[in-house]
Amino acid sequence: MNAEMLYALRDVAGVPSHPVTFLILGVLTFALHILAVQVMLGASGLVIWGALSKAAYQRQLAQAMLGVAKIAVSVAVVLGVAPLLFVQVIYDPFWYTSNVLSAWWVIGFIVILTVAYLLMYFFYAKNHHLGTQKTICPGSMILSLALMLVVGFIMHVLTYQMLSPDQWMQWYAPNGEIDASGRKLHDYNLWRFGFFISLSVLVISGWLFAYRHYISHRTDVDNGYLQWLKGLATVLSLAGGIVALAFGIGWMATLPDSQAGFGFSPWVGLAAVLISLTAVMPKLIGSRVNAPLFGYGLFGLAAITVIVVAIAREVLRWNILFGDFGYNALDYPVNMDWYSTLLFFGTFVIIGGLVLSYFLTVAWQAGQTEGVYTPSPAVTRLGNLSILLITLWIIHFFVLGLWVWLR
Ligand code: HEM
């Protein structure tokens, strides 16, 4: 496999904006995706832990985390589509080949994810009062988490296979015999996969501190529960940090020979420092964790750590594809389309920003209110404005489509 072959697999239409835009957005959205995945995995683990226990606090936490897990899946899915779009724009020769080589799993991914999500909702439907009533069918939640991990593993394999263009021919036609079934997952690295999954322990610990702070203002929350949460989150933070570092070291030790020195690069060093800092921070700040800055800040720190991990992961991909195979994603021919670029950022900032502010305000205020929540006139106006803007956006979408079609 030579560089010309890889370049020949590019889209002849070029890309509609500078490739660096897609590269940066790809890293950022991947970081957000994996953060939501980690919250979902961590919350699901706590749900199972609580659902199988008789201890009151564990069950109370399980009930709260079930709500978190089911929302986090939808956030992870929505935020998974974004890096999917960006990776296939600038790395299309690699991404599509990897997908076609395991096509059966790419389609299976959707079915498995659907079943996993349905199982979670089944468990939710059967266990509305996990805090006070006996658990019904915990197996559905366990199976849901196991299938979510299978989904993540498929994503890992697709991302991993794209880094080995020198092996594609061997996978496509082992010993000269073509295998076009797409049924095989050809390559994986359990250290790398384990690293991203194990980070969920560290991330959920930050989430628990934020959750604890969020509910601490409510009069119906028992102080013993808040103390217990603090102890649990501190232990999870330390344990999560150690496990993630161990998997990270395993990943760096199993890199291809050409990238053996990457483990000592500044980005990896920074990621390792941030993981360690996030892990020990609850111990360092002690009782200051009750202040809003620290209560919410610990999750913020975990998010920054994940962004740096995502940058390091991208630098590694760049080093492999450019360093080992001569493919430069940044020299993708640009066929500048200002309208779609402005539309993208406009939608993201104006519509996304406004609608998200509305949702977050309502969710935040509703969660802090005892009894029935009624939004203020200002919040209602924000909601109406969001609906108006979305309606205008949809009309614009069809009008533009018709104009292009009839032109
Ligand atoms: C809900 C369960 C999911 C889990 C546990 C999961 C987990 C993961 C993991 C661990 C990775 C990193 C793989 C690696 O670098 O080795 C990853 C990457 C990725 N995931 Fe997910 N994922 C899930 C769902 C989704 C969904 C539904 C989508 C898309 C709709 C998606 C899109 C992506 C993409 C595009 C990447 C690679 C991004 C890149 O290489 O730049 N994921 N996911």
XYZ file of C-alpha atoms and ligand atoms in Angstrom:
450
model
C 0.000 0.000 0.000
C 1.653 3.250 -1.112
C 0.653 6.871 -0.531
C -0.640 7.350 -4.118
C -3.070 4.506 -3.624
C -4.384 6.150 -0.447
C -4.692 9.537 -2.180
C -6.580 7.873 -5.054
C -9.234 6.744 -2.553
C -10.089 10.361 -1.649
C -13.350 12.023 -2.625
C -12.726 13.826 -5.943
C -15.121 16.602 -4.864
C -12.579 17.717 -2.224
C -13.663 19.147 1.119
C -15.942 22.210 1.530
C -13.732 24.049 4.056
C -10.114 23.914 5.186
C -9.263 20.377 6.433
C -7.922 21.783 9.703
C -11.510 22.807 10.561
C -12.597 19.170 10.303
C -9.552 17.984 12.205
C -10.185 20.302 15.178
C -13.938 19.657 15.219
C -13.249 15.920 14.960
C -11.030 15.948 18.054
C -13.372 18.150 20.070
C -16.523 16.231 19.233
C -14.800 12.902 19.823
C -13.783 14.149 23.281
C -17.402 15.103 24.030
C -18.629 11.766 22.641
C -16.298 9.693 24.744
C -17.058 11.836 27.820
C -20.784 11.080 27.420
C -19.944 7.388 26.806
C -17.920 7.354 30.018
C -20.691 8.974 32.054
C -23.106 6.414 30.611
C -20.845 3.434 31.367
C -19.991 4.671 34.861
C -23.637 5.425 35.693
C -24.743 2.017 34.340
C -22.119 0.294 36.506
C -23.443 2.125 39.588
C -27.035 1.196 38.669
C -26.118 -2.504 38.546
C -24.102 -2.236 41.759
C -27.043 -0.629 43.573
C -29.719 -2.816 42.007
C -27.946 -5.946 43.262
C -27.478 -4.526 46.750
C -29.778 -4.171 49.754
C -27.985 -1.091 51.154
C -30.273 1.966 51.128
C -27.730 4.530 49.879
C -26.531 2.277 47.071
C -30.123 1.796 45.919
C -30.865 5.513 46.162
C -27.805 6.218 44.030
C -28.800 3.492 41.555
C -32.171 5.169 41.046
C -30.542 8.548 40.343
C -27.876 7.049 38.062
C -30.488 5.179 36.020
C -31.872 8.558 35.005
C -28.338 9.711 34.154
C -27.475 6.566 32.153
C -30.514 6.679 29.928
C -29.999 10.354 29.026
C -26.234 9.833 28.611
C -26.832 7.131 25.973
C -28.782 9.570 23.824
C -26.137 12.281 24.327
C -23.365 9.775 23.453
C -25.202 8.700 20.296
C -25.849 12.283 19.142
C -22.272 13.279 19.953
C -21.020 10.104 18.222
C -22.485 11.204 14.899
C -20.368 14.385 14.888
C -16.892 12.734 14.911
C -18.308 10.169 12.477
C -18.964 12.985 10.000
C -15.567 14.595 10.501
C -13.501 11.400 10.409
C -15.093 10.349 7.139
C -14.425 13.757 5.561
C -10.657 13.954 6.022
C -9.792 10.296 6.617
C -12.250 8.774 4.137
C -9.727 6.412 2.447
C -9.056 4.816 5.846
C -12.453 4.994 7.500
C -14.430 3.537 4.595
C -11.947 0.743 3.948
C -12.009 -0.236 7.600
C -15.841 -0.144 7.543
C -16.135 -2.230 4.385
C -13.706 -4.831 5.733
C -16.026 -5.336 8.733
C -19.302 -4.269 7.074
C -21.373 -6.890 8.847
C -20.389 -5.405 12.200
C -20.976 -1.838 11.055
C -24.621 -2.715 10.345
C -24.759 -4.951 13.442
C -23.602 -1.960 15.489
C -26.981 -0.254 14.977
C -28.979 -3.378 15.872
C -26.872 -4.090 18.972
C -27.102 -0.471 20.122
C -30.890 -0.485 19.641
C -31.292 -3.699 21.658
C -28.955 -2.365 24.371
C -30.948 0.865 24.690
C -34.292 -0.970 24.699
C -33.036 -3.251 27.472
C -32.075 -0.218 29.531
C -35.560 1.255 29.053
C -37.105 -2.112 29.913
C -35.166 -2.109 33.175
C -36.216 1.496 33.798
C -39.891 0.702 33.120
C -39.787 -2.181 35.588
C -37.851 -0.313 38.283
C -39.269 3.176 38.720
C -38.720 3.011 42.470
C -35.374 1.317 42.746
C -34.602 3.277 45.915
C -37.492 1.764 47.857
C -38.636 -1.386 46.031
C -37.137 -4.763 45.139
C -35.181 -4.924 41.860
C -37.018 -6.578 38.977
C -34.986 -8.265 36.241
C -31.474 -6.878 36.928
C -30.259 -9.118 34.086
C -31.722 -6.669 31.543
C -29.497 -3.864 32.829
C -26.438 -6.143 32.949
C -27.060 -7.278 29.381
C -27.633 -3.683 28.298
C -24.228 -2.632 29.663
C -22.530 -5.676 28.107
C -24.038 -4.839 24.694
C -23.034 -1.163 25.034
C -19.482 -2.428 25.520
C -19.792 -4.551 22.361
C -20.913 -1.403 20.507
C -17.872 0.460 21.812
C -15.628 -2.430 20.849
C -16.907 -2.328 17.257
C -16.095 1.415 17.152
C -12.663 0.664 18.551
C -11.963 -1.982 15.890
C -13.075 0.345 13.063
C -10.830 3.112 14.407
C -7.947 0.701 14.914
C -8.119 -1.097 11.564
C -7.910 2.205 9.709
C -4.389 2.664 11.088
C -2.993 -0.392 9.279
C -3.354 0.111 5.512
C -0.417 -2.278 5.017
C -2.608 -5.119 6.343
C -5.824 -4.376 4.418
C -4.942 -6.592 1.460
C -4.160 -9.509 3.749
C -7.514 -9.039 5.530
C -9.434 -8.681 2.279
C -7.794 -11.644 0.553
C -6.106 -13.888 3.111
C -3.598 -16.102 1.263
C -4.923 -14.731 -2.029
C -8.523 -15.948 -1.377
C -10.964 -13.035 -1.459
C -13.223 -12.811 1.576
C -15.830 -10.163 0.786
C -18.193 -11.204 3.590
C -17.227 -8.344 5.944
C -17.942 -10.692 8.847
C -14.586 -10.415 10.589
C -13.218 -7.962 13.100
C -9.606 -8.074 11.980
C -7.603 -6.119 14.514
C -7.915 -4.657 17.996
C -5.855 -3.575 20.975
C -7.423 -4.444 24.326
C -5.106 -2.045 26.164
C -6.310 0.882 24.090
C -9.966 -0.167 24.370
C -9.579 -0.834 28.106
C -8.029 2.604 28.541
C -11.041 4.443 27.095
C -13.486 2.243 29.011
C -11.632 2.414 32.335
C -11.523 6.215 32.182
C -15.258 5.990 32.886
C -14.478 5.282 36.562
C -12.552 8.552 36.851
C -15.175 10.481 34.893
C -18.128 9.148 36.909
C -16.345 10.118 40.092
C -16.278 13.765 38.894
C -19.914 13.388 37.911
C -20.782 12.101 41.405
C -19.198 15.154 43.015
C -21.255 17.407 40.743
C -24.430 15.397 41.462
C -23.729 15.589 45.184
C -23.341 19.337 45.036
C -26.434 19.725 42.892
C -28.714 17.875 45.344
C -27.056 19.280 48.473
C -29.382 22.335 48.454
C -32.511 20.224 48.623
C -34.163 19.852 52.029
C -35.293 16.256 51.322
C -31.702 14.980 51.022
C -30.158 13.213 53.986
C -26.740 14.437 55.116
C -25.488 10.870 55.629
C -26.120 10.191 51.930
C -24.045 13.232 50.947
C -21.170 12.098 53.173
C -21.359 8.576 51.767
C -21.329 9.930 48.205
C -18.194 11.947 48.944
C -16.364 8.862 50.262
C -17.461 6.744 47.302
C -16.489 9.353 44.710
C -13.072 9.853 46.339
C -12.340 6.111 46.228
C -13.582 5.829 42.629
C -11.428 8.757 41.620
C -8.231 7.189 42.966
C -9.028 3.685 41.714
C -10.154 4.995 38.296
C -6.967 7.021 37.880
C -4.723 4.058 38.719
C -6.573 1.640 36.412
C -6.644 4.136 33.513
C -2.906 4.811 33.898
C -2.212 1.061 33.913
C -4.191 0.541 30.692
C -2.586 3.637 29.188
C 0.896 2.247 29.876
C -0.176 -1.073 28.316
C -1.421 0.798 25.223
C 1.798 2.771 24.848
C 3.874 -0.404 25.318
C 2.005 -2.165 22.507
C 2.294 0.560 19.868
C 3.810 -0.437 16.530
C 7.627 -0.313 16.499
C 7.629 2.833 14.347
C 5.708 4.670 17.123
C 7.493 3.158 20.109
C 8.726 6.593 21.313
C 5.231 8.142 21.300
C 4.650 7.113 24.918
C 7.318 9.664 25.914
C 5.874 12.528 23.853
C 4.667 15.778 25.538
C 0.982 15.118 24.781
C 1.082 11.706 26.434
C 3.012 13.208 29.362
C 0.393 15.960 29.756
C -2.452 13.425 29.565
C -0.788 11.259 32.242
C -0.255 14.283 34.515
C -3.882 15.361 34.094
C -5.220 11.858 34.785
C -3.130 11.696 37.970
C -4.174 15.197 39.015
C -7.875 14.451 38.439
C -7.494 11.242 40.460
C -5.908 12.861 43.531
C -7.766 16.195 43.401
C -10.657 15.153 45.714
C -8.081 14.191 48.369
C -6.173 17.445 47.845
C -9.171 19.745 48.188
C -10.747 17.852 51.120
C -13.759 19.687 52.554
C -13.503 22.486 49.972
C -15.369 20.073 47.699
C -18.529 21.592 49.205
C -17.874 24.892 47.408
C -19.582 25.165 43.972
C -16.252 25.812 42.200
C -14.859 22.475 43.378
C -18.137 20.557 43.476
C -18.684 21.130 39.763
C -15.041 21.844 38.944
C -13.981 18.218 39.450
C -16.142 17.131 36.538
C -14.774 20.095 34.554
C -11.248 18.868 35.283
C -12.176 15.361 34.118
C -13.575 16.889 30.899
C -10.312 18.801 30.279
C -8.374 15.570 30.869
C -10.512 13.761 28.298
C -9.968 16.572 25.750
C -6.186 16.276 26.191
C -6.444 12.472 25.825
C -8.395 13.035 22.590
C -5.663 15.378 21.306
C -2.948 12.817 22.131
C -4.986 10.114 20.351
C -5.225 12.334 17.248
C -1.494 13.131 17.297
C -0.843 9.371 17.328
C -3.177 8.832 14.355
C -1.440 11.676 12.528
C 2.015 10.237 13.300
C 0.985 6.826 11.970
C -0.872 7.926 8.838
C 1.561 10.675 7.872
C 4.783 9.331 9.415
C 4.421 5.682 8.395
C 2.217 5.886 5.277
C 2.806 9.399 3.890
C -0.855 10.487 4.035
C -1.317 14.161 4.891
C -4.929 14.881 5.846
C -4.238 18.633 5.697
C -3.435 18.665 1.965
C -6.947 17.534 1.048
C -8.053 19.661 -1.960
C -10.453 22.394 -0.786
C -13.542 23.253 -2.766
C -14.551 26.170 -0.566
C -18.259 26.435 0.138
C -18.784 29.530 2.297
C -22.538 29.091 2.560
C -22.394 25.614 4.072
C -19.500 26.606 6.354
C -21.390 29.649 7.683
C -24.607 27.662 7.927
C -22.841 24.984 9.960
C -21.315 27.396 12.467
C -24.474 29.558 12.542
C -26.614 26.525 13.326
C -24.149 25.324 15.920
C -23.774 28.636 17.754
C -27.191 30.303 17.373
C -29.690 27.423 17.205
C -27.613 24.925 19.181
C -26.604 27.521 21.784
C -30.121 28.858 22.301
C -31.950 25.521 22.391
C -29.343 23.985 24.651
C -29.512 26.973 27.028
C -33.268 26.507 27.210
C -33.070 22.752 27.876
C -30.319 23.131 30.444
C -32.097 25.983 32.257
C -35.338 24.003 32.492
C -33.584 20.785 33.567
C -31.475 22.654 36.117
C -34.290 24.647 37.667
C -36.717 21.691 37.657
C -34.160 19.541 39.493
C -33.657 22.180 42.184
C -37.373 22.778 42.754
C -39.429 20.881 45.277
C -42.962 20.108 44.052
C -44.173 21.259 40.621
C -41.812 23.458 38.604
C -43.222 26.428 36.667
C -40.762 28.234 34.378
C -40.464 32.017 34.703
C -41.785 34.253 31.814
C -38.158 34.801 30.655
C -37.524 31.042 30.407
C -40.837 30.570 28.570
C -39.816 33.300 26.092
C -36.494 31.495 25.556
C -38.449 28.273 24.832
C -40.748 30.024 22.339
C -37.746 31.623 20.621
C -36.076 28.194 20.354
C -39.172 26.719 18.667
C -39.417 29.697 16.295
C -35.754 29.418 15.274
C -35.960 25.653 14.732
C -39.101 26.142 12.588
C -37.339 28.815 10.502
C -34.312 26.538 10.148
C -36.449 23.632 8.879
C -38.284 25.900 6.390
C -34.942 27.272 5.193
C -33.613 23.698 4.801
C -36.443 22.695 2.446
C -36.508 25.992 0.543
C -32.749 25.740 -0.074
C -33.067 22.090 -1.127
C -35.877 22.931 -3.559
C -33.901 25.881 -4.962
C -30.839 23.681 -5.592
C -33.029 20.971 -7.118
C -35.036 23.276 -9.430
C -32.067 25.426 -10.484
C -23.193 3.715 23.098
C -22.128 2.989 23.086
C -20.799 3.470 22.560
C -19.601 3.223 23.142
C -19.375 2.416 24.414
C -18.595 3.861 22.320
C -17.244 3.828 22.603
C -16.266 4.331 21.791
C -14.851 4.166 22.013
C -14.222 3.399 23.159
C -14.202 4.815 21.023
C -12.686 4.972 20.877
C -12.117 3.872 20.032
C -10.629 3.988 19.899
O -10.100 5.074 19.642
O -9.970 2.950 20.030
C -15.206 5.377 20.150
C -14.935 6.073 19.012
C -15.890 6.508 18.154
N -17.251 6.425 18.324
Fe -18.231 5.594 19.867
N -19.181 4.482 21.267
C -20.532 4.263 21.368
C -21.494 4.700 20.501
C -21.233 5.382 19.336
C -22.228 5.802 18.382
C -23.716 5.499 18.483
C -21.568 6.451 17.380
C -22.105 7.089 16.128
C -23.330 7.290 15.844
C -20.179 6.454 17.701
C -19.186 7.022 16.956
C -17.845 6.958 17.208
C -16.831 7.425 16.291
C -17.074 8.063 14.935
C -15.605 7.141 16.880
C -14.220 7.384 16.288
C -13.901 8.819 16.133
C -12.544 9.011 15.518
O -11.794 8.068 15.303
O -12.211 10.179 15.278
N -20.003 5.804 18.895
N -16.466 5.092 20.649
